[in-house]
mmCIF file of C-alpha atoms in Angstrom:
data_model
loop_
_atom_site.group_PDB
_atom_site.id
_atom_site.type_symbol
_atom_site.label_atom_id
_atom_site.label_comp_id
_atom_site.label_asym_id
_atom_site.label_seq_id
_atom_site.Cartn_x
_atom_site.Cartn_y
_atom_site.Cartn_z
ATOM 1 C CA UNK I 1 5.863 -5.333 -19.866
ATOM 2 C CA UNK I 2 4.257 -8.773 -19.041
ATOM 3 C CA UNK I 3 1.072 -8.983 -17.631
ATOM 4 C CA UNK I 4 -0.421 -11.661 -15.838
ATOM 5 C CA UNK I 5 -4.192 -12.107 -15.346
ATOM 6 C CA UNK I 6 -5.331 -14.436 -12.482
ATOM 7 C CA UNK I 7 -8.677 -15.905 -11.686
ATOM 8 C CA UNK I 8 -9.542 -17.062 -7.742
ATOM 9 C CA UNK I 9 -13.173 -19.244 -7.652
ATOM 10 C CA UNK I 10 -13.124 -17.636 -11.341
ATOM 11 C CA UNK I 11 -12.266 -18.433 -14.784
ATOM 12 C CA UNK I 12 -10.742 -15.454 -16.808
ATOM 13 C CA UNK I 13 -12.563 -15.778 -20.482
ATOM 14 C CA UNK I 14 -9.866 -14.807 -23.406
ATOM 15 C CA UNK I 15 -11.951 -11.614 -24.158
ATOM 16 C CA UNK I 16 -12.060 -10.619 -20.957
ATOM 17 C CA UNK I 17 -7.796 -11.036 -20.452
ATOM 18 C CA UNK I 18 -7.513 -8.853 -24.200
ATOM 19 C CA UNK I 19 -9.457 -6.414 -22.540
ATOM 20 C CA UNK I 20 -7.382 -6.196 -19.836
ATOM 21 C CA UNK I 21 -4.207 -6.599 -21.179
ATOM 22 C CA UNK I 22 -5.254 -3.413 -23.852
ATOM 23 C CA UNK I 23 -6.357 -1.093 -21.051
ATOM 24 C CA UNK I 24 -3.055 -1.877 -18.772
ATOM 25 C CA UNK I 25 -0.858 -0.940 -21.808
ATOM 26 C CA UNK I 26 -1.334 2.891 -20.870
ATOM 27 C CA UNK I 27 0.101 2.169 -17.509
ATOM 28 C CA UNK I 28 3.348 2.287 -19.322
ATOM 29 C CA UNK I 29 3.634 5.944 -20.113
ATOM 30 C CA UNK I 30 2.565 6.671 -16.345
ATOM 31 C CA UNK I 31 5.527 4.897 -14.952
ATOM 32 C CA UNK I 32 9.044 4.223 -16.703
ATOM 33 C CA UNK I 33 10.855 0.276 -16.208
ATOM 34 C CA UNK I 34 7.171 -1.384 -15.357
ATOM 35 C CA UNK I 35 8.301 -5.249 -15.303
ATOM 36 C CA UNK I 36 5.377 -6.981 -14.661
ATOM 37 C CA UNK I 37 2.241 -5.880 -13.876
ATOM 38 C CA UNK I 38 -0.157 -8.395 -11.759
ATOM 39 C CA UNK I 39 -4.055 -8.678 -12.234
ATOM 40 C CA UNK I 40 -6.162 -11.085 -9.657
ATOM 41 C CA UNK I 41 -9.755 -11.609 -10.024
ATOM 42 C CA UNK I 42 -11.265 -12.749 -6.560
ATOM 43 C CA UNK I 43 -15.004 -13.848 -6.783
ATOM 44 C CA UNK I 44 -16.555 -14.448 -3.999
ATOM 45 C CA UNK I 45 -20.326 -15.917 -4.671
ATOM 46 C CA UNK I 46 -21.344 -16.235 -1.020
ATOM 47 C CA UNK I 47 -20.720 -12.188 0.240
ATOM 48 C CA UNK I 48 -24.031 -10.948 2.043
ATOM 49 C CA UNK I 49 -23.580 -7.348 -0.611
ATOM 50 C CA UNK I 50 -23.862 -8.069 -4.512
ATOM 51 C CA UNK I 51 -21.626 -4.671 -4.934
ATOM 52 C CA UNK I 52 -18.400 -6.862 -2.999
ATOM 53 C CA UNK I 53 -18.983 -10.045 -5.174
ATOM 54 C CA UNK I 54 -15.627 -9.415 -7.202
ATOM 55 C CA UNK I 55 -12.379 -8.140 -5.948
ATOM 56 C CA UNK I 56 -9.498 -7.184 -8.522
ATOM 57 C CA UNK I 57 -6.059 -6.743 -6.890
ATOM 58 C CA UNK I 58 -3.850 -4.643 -9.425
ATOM 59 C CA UNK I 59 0.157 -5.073 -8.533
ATOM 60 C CA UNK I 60 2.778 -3.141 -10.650
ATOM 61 C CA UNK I 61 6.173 -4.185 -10.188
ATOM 62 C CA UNK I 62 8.971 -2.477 -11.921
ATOM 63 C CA UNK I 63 12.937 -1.603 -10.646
ATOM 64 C CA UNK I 64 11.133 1.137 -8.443
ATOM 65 C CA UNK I 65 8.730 0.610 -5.663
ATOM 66 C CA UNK I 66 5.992 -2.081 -5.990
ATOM 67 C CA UNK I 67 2.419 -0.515 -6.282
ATOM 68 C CA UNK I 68 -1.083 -1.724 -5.689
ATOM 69 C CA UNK I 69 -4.386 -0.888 -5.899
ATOM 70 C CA UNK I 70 -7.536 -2.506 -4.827
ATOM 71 C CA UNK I 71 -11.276 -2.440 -5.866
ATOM 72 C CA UNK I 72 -14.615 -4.434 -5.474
ATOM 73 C CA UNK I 73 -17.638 -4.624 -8.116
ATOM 74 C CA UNK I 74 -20.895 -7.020 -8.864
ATOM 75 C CA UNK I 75 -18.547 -7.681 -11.970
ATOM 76 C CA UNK I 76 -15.149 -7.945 -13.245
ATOM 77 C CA UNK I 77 -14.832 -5.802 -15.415
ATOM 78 C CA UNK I 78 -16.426 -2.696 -13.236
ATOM 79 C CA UNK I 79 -13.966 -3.841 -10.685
ATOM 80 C CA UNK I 80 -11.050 -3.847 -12.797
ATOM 81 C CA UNK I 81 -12.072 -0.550 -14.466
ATOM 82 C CA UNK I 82 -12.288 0.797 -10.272
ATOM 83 C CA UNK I 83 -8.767 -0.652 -9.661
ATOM 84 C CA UNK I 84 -6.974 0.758 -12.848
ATOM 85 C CA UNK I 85 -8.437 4.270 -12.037
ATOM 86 C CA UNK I 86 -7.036 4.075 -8.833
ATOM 87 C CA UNK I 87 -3.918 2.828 -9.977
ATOM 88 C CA UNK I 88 -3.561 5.443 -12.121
ATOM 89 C CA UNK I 89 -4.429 8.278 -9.819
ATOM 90 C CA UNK I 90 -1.665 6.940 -7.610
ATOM 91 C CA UNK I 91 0.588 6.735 -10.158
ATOM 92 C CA UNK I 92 -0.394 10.668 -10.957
ATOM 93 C CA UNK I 93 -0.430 11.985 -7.625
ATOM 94 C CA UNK I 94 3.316 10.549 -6.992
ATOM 95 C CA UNK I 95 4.403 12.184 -10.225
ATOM 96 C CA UNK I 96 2.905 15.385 -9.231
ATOM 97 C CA UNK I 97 4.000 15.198 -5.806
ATOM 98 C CA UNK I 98 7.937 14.594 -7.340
ATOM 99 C CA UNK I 99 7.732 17.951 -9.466
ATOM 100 C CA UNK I 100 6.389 19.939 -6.707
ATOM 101 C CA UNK I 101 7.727 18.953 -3.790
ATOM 102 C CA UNK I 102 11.334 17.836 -5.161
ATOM 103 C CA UNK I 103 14.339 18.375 -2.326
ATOM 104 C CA UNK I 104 11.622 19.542 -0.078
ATOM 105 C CA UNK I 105 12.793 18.089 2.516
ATOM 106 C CA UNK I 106 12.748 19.972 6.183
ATOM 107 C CA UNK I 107 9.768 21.431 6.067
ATOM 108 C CA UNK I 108 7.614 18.037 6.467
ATOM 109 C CA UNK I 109 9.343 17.394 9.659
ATOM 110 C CA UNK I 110 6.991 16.118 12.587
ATOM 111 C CA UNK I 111 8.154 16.105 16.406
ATOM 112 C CA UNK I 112 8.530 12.662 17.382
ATOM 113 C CA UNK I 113 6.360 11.185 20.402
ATOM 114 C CA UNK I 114 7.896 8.359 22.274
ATOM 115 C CA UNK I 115 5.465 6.705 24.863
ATOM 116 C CA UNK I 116 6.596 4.155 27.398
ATOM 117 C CA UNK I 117 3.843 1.893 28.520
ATOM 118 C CA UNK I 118 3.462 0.230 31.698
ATOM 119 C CA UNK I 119 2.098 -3.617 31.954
ATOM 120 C CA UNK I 120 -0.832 -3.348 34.344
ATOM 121 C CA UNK I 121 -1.578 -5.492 36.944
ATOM 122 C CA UNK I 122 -3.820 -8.811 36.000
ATOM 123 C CA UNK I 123 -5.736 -9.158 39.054
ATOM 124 C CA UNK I 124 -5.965 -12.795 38.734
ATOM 125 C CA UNK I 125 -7.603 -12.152 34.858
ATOM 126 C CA UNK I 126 -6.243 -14.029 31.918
ATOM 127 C CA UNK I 127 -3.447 -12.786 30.170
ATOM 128 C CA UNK I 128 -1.743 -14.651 26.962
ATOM 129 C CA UNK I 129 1.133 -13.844 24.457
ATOM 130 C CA UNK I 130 0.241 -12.222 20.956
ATOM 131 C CA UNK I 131 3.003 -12.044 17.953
ATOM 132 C CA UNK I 132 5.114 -11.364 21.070
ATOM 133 C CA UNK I 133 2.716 -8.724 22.887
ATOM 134 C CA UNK I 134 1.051 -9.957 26.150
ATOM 135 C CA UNK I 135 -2.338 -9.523 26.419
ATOM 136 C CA UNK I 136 -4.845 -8.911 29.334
ATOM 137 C CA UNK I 137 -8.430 -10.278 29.010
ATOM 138 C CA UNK I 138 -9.834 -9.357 25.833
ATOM 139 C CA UNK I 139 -7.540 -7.037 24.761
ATOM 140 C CA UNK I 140 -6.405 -6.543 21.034
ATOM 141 C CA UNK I 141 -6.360 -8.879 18.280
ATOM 142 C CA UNK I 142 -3.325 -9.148 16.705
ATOM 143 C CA UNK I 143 -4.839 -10.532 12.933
ATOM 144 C CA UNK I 144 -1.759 -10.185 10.815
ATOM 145 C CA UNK I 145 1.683 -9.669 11.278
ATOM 146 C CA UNK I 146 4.197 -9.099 8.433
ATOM 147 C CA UNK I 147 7.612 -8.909 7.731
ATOM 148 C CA UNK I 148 9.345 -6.859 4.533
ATOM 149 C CA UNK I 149 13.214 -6.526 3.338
ATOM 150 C CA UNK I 150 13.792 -2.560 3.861
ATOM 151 C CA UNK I 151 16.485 -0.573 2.424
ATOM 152 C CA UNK I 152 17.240 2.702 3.663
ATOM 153 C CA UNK I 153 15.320 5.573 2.307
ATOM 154 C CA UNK I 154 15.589 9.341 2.119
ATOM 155 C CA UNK I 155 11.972 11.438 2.993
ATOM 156 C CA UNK I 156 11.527 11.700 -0.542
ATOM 157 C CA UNK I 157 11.868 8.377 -1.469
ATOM 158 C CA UNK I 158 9.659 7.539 1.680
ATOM 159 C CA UNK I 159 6.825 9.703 0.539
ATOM 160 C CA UNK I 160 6.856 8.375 -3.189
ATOM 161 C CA UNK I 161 7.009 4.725 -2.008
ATOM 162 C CA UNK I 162 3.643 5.801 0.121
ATOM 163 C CA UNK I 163 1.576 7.444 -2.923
ATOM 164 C CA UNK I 164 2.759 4.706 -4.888
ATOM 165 C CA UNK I 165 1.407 2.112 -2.932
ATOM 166 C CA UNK I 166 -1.690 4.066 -1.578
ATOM 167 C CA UNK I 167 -1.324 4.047 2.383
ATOM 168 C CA UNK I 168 -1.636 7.226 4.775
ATOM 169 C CA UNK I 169 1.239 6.144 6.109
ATOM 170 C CA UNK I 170 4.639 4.366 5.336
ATOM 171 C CA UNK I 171 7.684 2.699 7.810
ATOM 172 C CA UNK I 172 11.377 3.316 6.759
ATOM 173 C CA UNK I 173 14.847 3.643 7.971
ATOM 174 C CA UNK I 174 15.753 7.041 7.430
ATOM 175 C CA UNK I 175 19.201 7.096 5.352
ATOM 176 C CA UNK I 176 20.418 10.169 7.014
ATOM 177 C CA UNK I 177 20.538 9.457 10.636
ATOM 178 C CA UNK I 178 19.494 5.329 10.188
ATOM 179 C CA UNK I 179 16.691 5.971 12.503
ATOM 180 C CA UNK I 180 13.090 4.200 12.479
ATOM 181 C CA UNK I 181 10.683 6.565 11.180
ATOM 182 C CA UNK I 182 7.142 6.617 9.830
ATOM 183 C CA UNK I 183 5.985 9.249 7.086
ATOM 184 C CA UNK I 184 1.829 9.926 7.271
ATOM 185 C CA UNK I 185 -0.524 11.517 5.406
ATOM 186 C CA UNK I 186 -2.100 14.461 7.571
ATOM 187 C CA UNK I 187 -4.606 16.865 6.526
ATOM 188 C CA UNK I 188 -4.753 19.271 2.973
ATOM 189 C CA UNK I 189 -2.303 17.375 1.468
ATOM 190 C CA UNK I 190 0.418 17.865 4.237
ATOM 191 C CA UNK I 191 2.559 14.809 5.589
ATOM 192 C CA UNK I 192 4.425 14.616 8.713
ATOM 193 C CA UNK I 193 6.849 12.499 9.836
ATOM 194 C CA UNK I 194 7.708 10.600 13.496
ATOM 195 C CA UNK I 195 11.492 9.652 13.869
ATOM 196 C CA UNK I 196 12.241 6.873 16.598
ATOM 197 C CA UNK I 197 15.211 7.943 19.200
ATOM 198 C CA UNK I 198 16.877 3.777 19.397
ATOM 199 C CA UNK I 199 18.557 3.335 22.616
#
């Protein structure tokens, strides 16, 4: 398993990378085939809260899903130690969530909602095109757009890629039917699931 430790307005001090490179070696009997496992220390002296000084950005990449996990500290090391517990908790929860819930499969199934909506009429007020979405006065913000390579995905693959990587939700073409769909995280532990009709 390599591990590479980045510093961003930072310098990483040899201790502090043998620290780091000690604790991540447990990571390896969470997850099987880690590759490469990603440490960036982001230190930003000018933040307005002492407590959001340091960021630490933990990626895991391995022939599987690619997970992350995200903290902020005064320090590095409290940071790190914040991002590898929730790193690990992710990596837990998707292991539990494979022996429990394994080929259980129908009964996370969520109606789908499809919603058509209408452009209003401007009025004579401003109106200007957003990552392809026009937009009336104010309106929203549109402050990142992204793009990712997808491979279709059964519901259980869907739900391990989202505790692996730590969202309440997660996009994916369904394998079965080739659909759009979106797996979420509702309440007590349940998920749900919306499944897009393409015409």
């Amino acid at each position: 398993m390599d591990i590479v430790v980045t510093g961003r307005h930072c310098t990483i001090s040899p201790e502090l990378r043998e620290v780091v490179t000690d604790r991540l070696a447990t990571v390896s009997r969470l997850r099987d085939r880690v590759i490469r496992v990603e440490v960036d220390f982001n230190v930003d002296d000018n933040t307005r809260d002492p407590a959001h000084a340091t960021n630490v950005q933990l990626t895991l990449r391995s022939k599987g899903p690619v997970i992350r996990a995200e903290a902020m500290a005064s320090d590095k090391m409290a940071a790190f130690d914040m991002a590898l517990d929730k790193l690990k908790a992710q990596l837990r929860k998707a292991a539990d969530r494979r022996k429990t819930h394994r080929g259980l499969r129908t009964a996370l199934v969520a109606d789908a909602v499809s919603t058509t909506a209408q452009q209003p009429e401007t009025d004579g007020v401003e109106t200007r095109e957003i990552a392809g979405m026009v937009v009336t006065g104010d309106g929203p913000l549109v402050v990142r757009e992204k793009e990712f390579d997808a491979t279709p995905l059964t519901l259980a693959q869907a739900l391990d890629e989202m505790e692996l990587v730590g969202h309440d939700f997660f996009l994916y073409q369904d394998r079965d039917s080739g659909r759009p769909s979106v797996v979420y995280r509702r309440k007590a532990y349940n998920y749900g699931v919306l499944h897009l009709n393409v015409s």
